[in-house]
Structures are given as C-alpha cells and as structure tokens.
Amino acid sequence: MTTFDDRERAFETQYAREEDLAFRVTARRNKLVAHWAAGLMKLTPEEADGYAKAVVQADFEVAGDEDVIRKLIGDLTAAGVDIDETAVRRALDEQATEALRQLKAG
C-alpha cells in the first residue's frame, strides 16, 4: 500500500460523501419548497405531504432543477396563484439553504 493509494482512496471517499450530501440536500429542499407551494395553494396537511412526494419524484425526470420549477409553476398557476419563475427560483435557493442547515444540525 502506497501513500498515493491511500490519498486516492481518501479522495474517493470524500467525493462519495459530498455527492451523498448534495443528493440529500436537494431532496430535502424539494420537500421544503413543496410545502411552501402547498401553503400558497392552501392544501391540507395531508395534501401537502402527498404533494411534497410528487415534487421530490418530479426531480428524477431530468437532470437539474428545470423539471421541479416547471411542476411548481404549473401547479401554482393552475391553483390560481400569481407567481413567476423568479419567485420559484428564489424559494428554491432559500429552501436549499434551510435544507443544508437542517442536515448539518442533525
């Protein structure tokens, strides 16, 4: 075993941890932003939980945030909420910060 092998293994481990954290932050962010949107749409707590699952699932359609943004804007508009893409992106950013804080806290 060489020092190079040890360093390579350490970098691979660190990369795996960072990717896992990024995945968890995104999933938590999507759940939080879904509850934010559910509040705007005046959904019941049970409906909000179901909606949060649908938003998290929507993120697996294509890489990136566009699928989530499209779903949120479509659902909010259909519910009669006057909202634009900028507001949804701002909510995503705010909830990403909150999701990271929550995950680091425990």
mmCIF file with all atom_site columns, C-alpha atoms in Angstrom:
data_model
loop_
_atom_site.group_PDB
_atom_site.id
_atom_site.type_symbol
_atom_site.label_atom_id
_atom_site.label_alt_id
_atom_site.label_comp_id
_atom_site.label_asym_id
_atom_site.label_entity_id
_atom_site.label_seq_id
_atom_site.pdbx_PDB_ins_code
_atom_site.Cartn_x
_atom_site.Cartn_y
_atom_site.Cartn_z
_atom_site.occupancy
_atom_site.B_iso_or_equiv
_atom_site.pdbx_formal_charge
_atom_site.auth_seq_id
_atom_site.auth_comp_id
_atom_site.auth_asym_id
_atom_site.auth_atom_id
_atom_site.pdbx_PDB_model_num
ATOM 1   C CA . MET A 1 1   ? 0.000   0.000  0.000   1.00 0.00 ? 1   MET A CA 1
ATOM 2   C CA . THR A 1 2   ? 1.485   3.324  -1.030  1.00 0.00 ? 2   THR A CA 1
ATOM 3   C CA . THR A 1 3   ? 0.781   6.846  0.104   1.00 0.00 ? 3   THR A CA 1
ATOM 4   C CA . PHE A 1 4   ? -0.666  7.516  -3.348  1.00 0.00 ? 4   PHE A CA 1
ATOM 5   C CA . ASP A 1 5   ? -3.186  4.692  -2.928  1.00 0.00 ? 5   ASP A CA 1
ATOM 6   C CA . ASP A 1 6   ? -4.180  5.998  0.492   1.00 0.00 ? 6   ASP A CA 1
ATOM 7   C CA . ARG A 1 7   ? -4.686  9.512  -0.851  1.00 0.00 ? 7   ARG A CA 1
ATOM 8   C CA . GLU A 1 8   ? -6.668  8.231  -3.828  1.00 0.00 ? 8   GLU A CA 1
ATOM 9   C CA . ARG A 1 9   ? -8.944  6.239  -1.538  1.00 0.00 ? 9   ARG A CA 1
ATOM 10  C CA . ALA A 1 10  ? -9.407  9.266  0.738   1.00 0.00 ? 10  ALA A CA 1
ATOM 11  C CA . PHE A 1 11  ? -10.379 11.474 -2.215  1.00 0.00 ? 11  PHE A CA 1
ATOM 12  C CA . GLU A 1 12  ? -12.838 8.872  -3.465  1.00 0.00 ? 12  GLU A CA 1
ATOM 13  C CA . THR A 1 13  ? -14.404 8.599  -0.018  1.00 0.00 ? 13  THR A CA 1
ATOM 14  C CA . GLN A 1 14  ? -14.687 12.380 0.294   1.00 0.00 ? 14  GLN A CA 1
ATOM 15  C CA . TYR A 1 15  ? -16.266 12.632 -3.170  1.00 0.00 ? 15  TYR A CA 1
ATOM 16  C CA . ALA A 1 16  ? -18.826 9.970  -2.270  1.00 0.00 ? 16  ALA A CA 1
ATOM 17  C CA . ARG A 1 17  ? -19.736 11.826 0.936   1.00 0.00 ? 17  ARG A CA 1
ATOM 18  C CA . GLU A 1 18  ? -20.122 15.120 -0.907  1.00 0.00 ? 18  GLU A CA 1
ATOM 19  C CA . GLU A 1 19  ? -22.336 13.551 -3.571  1.00 0.00 ? 19  GLU A CA 1
ATOM 20  C CA . ASP A 1 20  ? -24.490 11.906 -0.908  1.00 0.00 ? 20  ASP A CA 1
ATOM 21  C CA . LEU A 1 21  ? -24.880 15.212 0.932   1.00 0.00 ? 21  LEU A CA 1
ATOM 22  C CA . ALA A 1 22  ? -25.762 17.038 -2.307  1.00 0.00 ? 22  ALA A CA 1
ATOM 23  C CA . PHE A 1 23  ? -28.439 14.432 -3.089  1.00 0.00 ? 23  PHE A CA 1
ATOM 24  C CA . ARG A 1 24  ? -29.904 14.668 0.413   1.00 0.00 ? 24  ARG A CA 1
ATOM 25  C CA . VAL A 1 25  ? -29.892 18.484 0.349   1.00 0.00 ? 25  VAL A CA 1
ATOM 26  C CA . THR A 1 26  ? -31.716 18.517 -2.997  1.00 0.00 ? 26  THR A CA 1
ATOM 27  C CA . ALA A 1 27  ? -34.336 16.014 -1.832  1.00 0.00 ? 27  ALA A CA 1
ATOM 28  C CA . ARG A 1 28  ? -34.895 17.930 1.417   1.00 0.00 ? 28  ARG A CA 1
ATOM 29  C CA . ARG A 1 29  ? -35.007 21.237 -0.481  1.00 0.00 ? 29  ARG A CA 1
ATOM 30  C CA . ASN A 1 30  ? -37.649 19.857 -2.830  1.00 0.00 ? 30  ASN A CA 1
ATOM 31  C CA . LYS A 1 31  ? -39.747 18.680 0.084   1.00 0.00 ? 31  LYS A CA 1
ATOM 32  C CA . LEU A 1 32  ? -39.461 22.059 1.815   1.00 0.00 ? 32  LEU A CA 1
ATOM 33  C CA . VAL A 1 33  ? -40.294 24.038 -1.327  1.00 0.00 ? 33  VAL A CA 1
ATOM 34  C CA . ALA A 1 34  ? -43.242 21.736 -1.987  1.00 0.00 ? 34  ALA A CA 1
ATOM 35  C CA . HIS A 1 35  ? -44.632 22.552 1.460   1.00 0.00 ? 35  HIS A CA 1
ATOM 36  C CA . TRP A 1 36  ? -44.073 26.249 0.719   1.00 0.00 ? 36  TRP A CA 1
ATOM 37  C CA . ALA A 1 37  ? -46.041 25.887 -2.532  1.00 0.00 ? 37  ALA A CA 1
ATOM 38  C CA . ALA A 1 38  ? -48.710 23.803 -0.788  1.00 0.00 ? 38  ALA A CA 1
ATOM 39  C CA . GLY A 1 39  ? -49.215 26.677 1.648   1.00 0.00 ? 39  GLY A CA 1
ATOM 40  C CA . LEU A 1 40  ? -49.715 29.080 -1.244  1.00 0.00 ? 40  LEU A CA 1
ATOM 41  C CA . MET A 1 41  ? -52.210 26.670 -2.799  1.00 0.00 ? 41  MET A CA 1
ATOM 42  C CA . LYS A 1 42  ? -53.967 26.271 0.564   1.00 0.00 ? 42  LYS A CA 1
ATOM 43  C CA . LEU A 1 43  ? -53.640 22.488 0.603   1.00 0.00 ? 43  LEU A CA 1
ATOM 44  C CA . THR A 1 44  ? -54.484 20.488 3.706   1.00 0.00 ? 44  THR A CA 1
ATOM 45  C CA . PRO A 1 45  ? -51.569 18.954 5.648   1.00 0.00 ? 45  PRO A CA 1
ATOM 46  C CA . GLU A 1 46  ? -52.345 15.545 4.134   1.00 0.00 ? 46  GLU A CA 1
ATOM 47  C CA . GLU A 1 47  ? -52.500 17.004 0.628   1.00 0.00 ? 47  GLU A CA 1
ATOM 48  C CA . ALA A 1 48  ? -49.255 18.889 1.277   1.00 0.00 ? 48  ALA A CA 1
ATOM 49  C CA . ASP A 1 49  ? -47.471 15.665 2.240   1.00 0.00 ? 49  ASP A CA 1
ATOM 50  C CA . GLY A 1 50  ? -48.659 13.968 -0.933  1.00 0.00 ? 50  GLY A CA 1
ATOM 51  C CA . TYR A 1 51  ? -47.696 16.999 -2.988  1.00 0.00 ? 51  TYR A CA 1
ATOM 52  C CA . ALA A 1 52  ? -44.213 17.014 -1.446  1.00 0.00 ? 52  ALA A CA 1
ATOM 53  C CA . LYS A 1 53  ? -43.716 13.414 -2.554  1.00 0.00 ? 53  LYS A CA 1
ATOM 54  C CA . ALA A 1 54  ? -44.827 14.324 -6.078  1.00 0.00 ? 54  ALA A CA 1
ATOM 55  C CA . VAL A 1 55  ? -42.363 17.233 -6.253  1.00 0.00 ? 55  VAL A CA 1
ATOM 56  C CA . VAL A 1 56  ? -39.494 15.077 -4.997  1.00 0.00 ? 56  VAL A CA 1
ATOM 57  C CA . GLN A 1 57  ? -40.421 12.472 -7.603  1.00 0.00 ? 57  GLN A CA 1
ATOM 58  C CA . ALA A 1 58  ? -40.589 15.113 -10.340 1.00 0.00 ? 58  ALA A CA 1
ATOM 59  C CA . ASP A 1 59  ? -36.923 15.906 -9.771  1.00 0.00 ? 59  ASP A CA 1
ATOM 60  C CA . PHE A 1 60  ? -35.974 12.497 -11.175 1.00 0.00 ? 60  PHE A CA 1
ATOM 61  C CA . GLU A 1 61  ? -37.422 13.264 -14.637 1.00 0.00 ? 61  GLU A CA 1
ATOM 62  C CA . VAL A 1 62  ? -34.411 15.185 -15.994 1.00 0.00 ? 62  VAL A CA 1
ATOM 63  C CA . ALA A 1 63  ? -31.129 16.406 -14.556 1.00 0.00 ? 63  ALA A CA 1
ATOM 64  C CA . GLY A 1 64  ? -31.203 19.841 -12.978 1.00 0.00 ? 64  GLY A CA 1
ATOM 65  C CA . ASP A 1 65  ? -33.947 21.903 -11.419 1.00 0.00 ? 65  ASP A CA 1
ATOM 66  C CA . GLU A 1 66  ? -35.992 22.704 -14.511 1.00 0.00 ? 66  GLU A CA 1
ATOM 67  C CA . ASP A 1 67  ? -38.411 19.815 -14.019 1.00 0.00 ? 67  ASP A CA 1
ATOM 68  C CA . VAL A 1 68  ? -39.150 20.901 -10.440 1.00 0.00 ? 68  VAL A CA 1
ATOM 69  C CA . ILE A 1 69  ? -39.523 24.548 -11.443 1.00 0.00 ? 69  ILE A CA 1
ATOM 70  C CA . ARG A 1 70  ? -41.862 23.613 -14.296 1.00 0.00 ? 70  ARG A CA 1
ATOM 71  C CA . LYS A 1 71  ? -44.004 21.481 -11.949 1.00 0.00 ? 71  LYS A CA 1
ATOM 72  C CA . LEU A 1 72  ? -44.188 24.141 -9.249  1.00 0.00 ? 72  LEU A CA 1
ATOM 73  C CA . ILE A 1 73  ? -45.083 26.944 -11.656 1.00 0.00 ? 73  ILE A CA 1
ATOM 74  C CA . GLY A 1 74  ? -47.663 24.773 -13.430 1.00 0.00 ? 74  GLY A CA 1
ATOM 75  C CA . ASP A 1 75  ? -49.308 23.642 -10.210 1.00 0.00 ? 75  ASP A CA 1
ATOM 76  C CA . LEU A 1 76  ? -49.273 27.094 -8.609  1.00 0.00 ? 76  LEU A CA 1
ATOM 77  C CA . THR A 1 77  ? -50.691 28.720 -11.737 1.00 0.00 ? 77  THR A CA 1
ATOM 78  C CA . ALA A 1 78  ? -53.389 26.033 -12.019 1.00 0.00 ? 78  ALA A CA 1
ATOM 79  C CA . ALA A 1 79  ? -54.347 26.752 -8.409  1.00 0.00 ? 79  ALA A CA 1
ATOM 80  C CA . GLY A 1 80  ? -54.784 30.438 -9.214  1.00 0.00 ? 80  GLY A CA 1
ATOM 81  C CA . VAL A 1 81  ? -51.584 31.630 -7.503  1.00 0.00 ? 81  VAL A CA 1
ATOM 82  C CA . ASP A 1 82  ? -49.985 34.573 -9.302  1.00 0.00 ? 82  ASP A CA 1
ATOM 83  C CA . ILE A 1 83  ? -46.294 33.626 -9.338  1.00 0.00 ? 83  ILE A CA 1
ATOM 84  C CA . ASP A 1 84  ? -43.346 33.847 -11.686 1.00 0.00 ? 84  ASP A CA 1
ATOM 85  C CA . GLU A 1 85  ? -40.211 31.813 -12.265 1.00 0.00 ? 85  GLU A CA 1
ATOM 86  C CA . THR A 1 86  ? -38.041 34.268 -10.327 1.00 0.00 ? 86  THR A CA 1
ATOM 87  C CA . ALA A 1 87  ? -40.092 33.776 -7.170  1.00 0.00 ? 87  ALA A CA 1
ATOM 88  C CA . VAL A 1 88  ? -39.922 29.991 -7.510  1.00 0.00 ? 88  VAL A CA 1
ATOM 89  C CA . ARG A 1 89  ? -36.153 30.070 -8.062  1.00 0.00 ? 89  ARG A CA 1
ATOM 90  C CA . ARG A 1 90  ? -35.754 32.330 -5.022  1.00 0.00 ? 90  ARG A CA 1
ATOM 91  C CA . ALA A 1 91  ? -37.806 29.893 -2.942  1.00 0.00 ? 91  ALA A CA 1
ATOM 92  C CA . LEU A 1 92  ? -35.624 27.014 -4.166  1.00 0.00 ? 92  LEU A CA 1
ATOM 93  C CA . ASP A 1 93  ? -32.478 28.896 -3.128  1.00 0.00 ? 93  ASP A CA 1
ATOM 94  C CA . GLU A 1 94  ? -33.911 29.753 0.290   1.00 0.00 ? 94  GLU A CA 1
ATOM 95  C CA . GLN A 1 95  ? -35.054 26.199 0.911   1.00 0.00 ? 95  GLN A CA 1
ATOM 96  C CA . ALA A 1 96  ? -31.685 24.792 -0.217  1.00 0.00 ? 96  ALA A CA 1
ATOM 97  C CA . THR A 1 97  ? -30.012 26.886 2.480   1.00 0.00 ? 97  THR A CA 1
ATOM 98  C CA . GLU A 1 98  ? -32.541 25.648 5.041   1.00 0.00 ? 98  GLU A CA 1
ATOM 99  C CA . ALA A 1 99  ? -32.152 22.026 3.919   1.00 0.00 ? 99  ALA A CA 1
ATOM 100 C CA . LEU A 1 100 ? -28.366 22.209 4.322   1.00 0.00 ? 100 LEU A CA 1
ATOM 101 C CA . ARG A 1 101 ? -28.772 23.768 7.769   1.00 0.00 ? 101 ARG A CA 1
ATOM 102 C CA . GLN A 1 102 ? -31.193 21.030 8.825   1.00 0.00 ? 102 GLN A CA 1
ATOM 103 C CA . LEU A 1 103 ? -28.963 18.229 7.589   1.00 0.00 ? 103 LEU A CA 1
ATOM 104 C CA . LYS A 1 104 ? -25.887 19.624 9.284   1.00 0.00 ? 104 LYS A CA 1
ATOM 105 C CA . ALA A 1 105 ? -27.826 20.123 12.523  1.00 0.00 ? 105 ALA A CA 1
ATOM 106 C CA . GLY A 1 106 ? -28.726 16.541 12.820  1.00 0.00 ? 106 GLY A CA 1
#
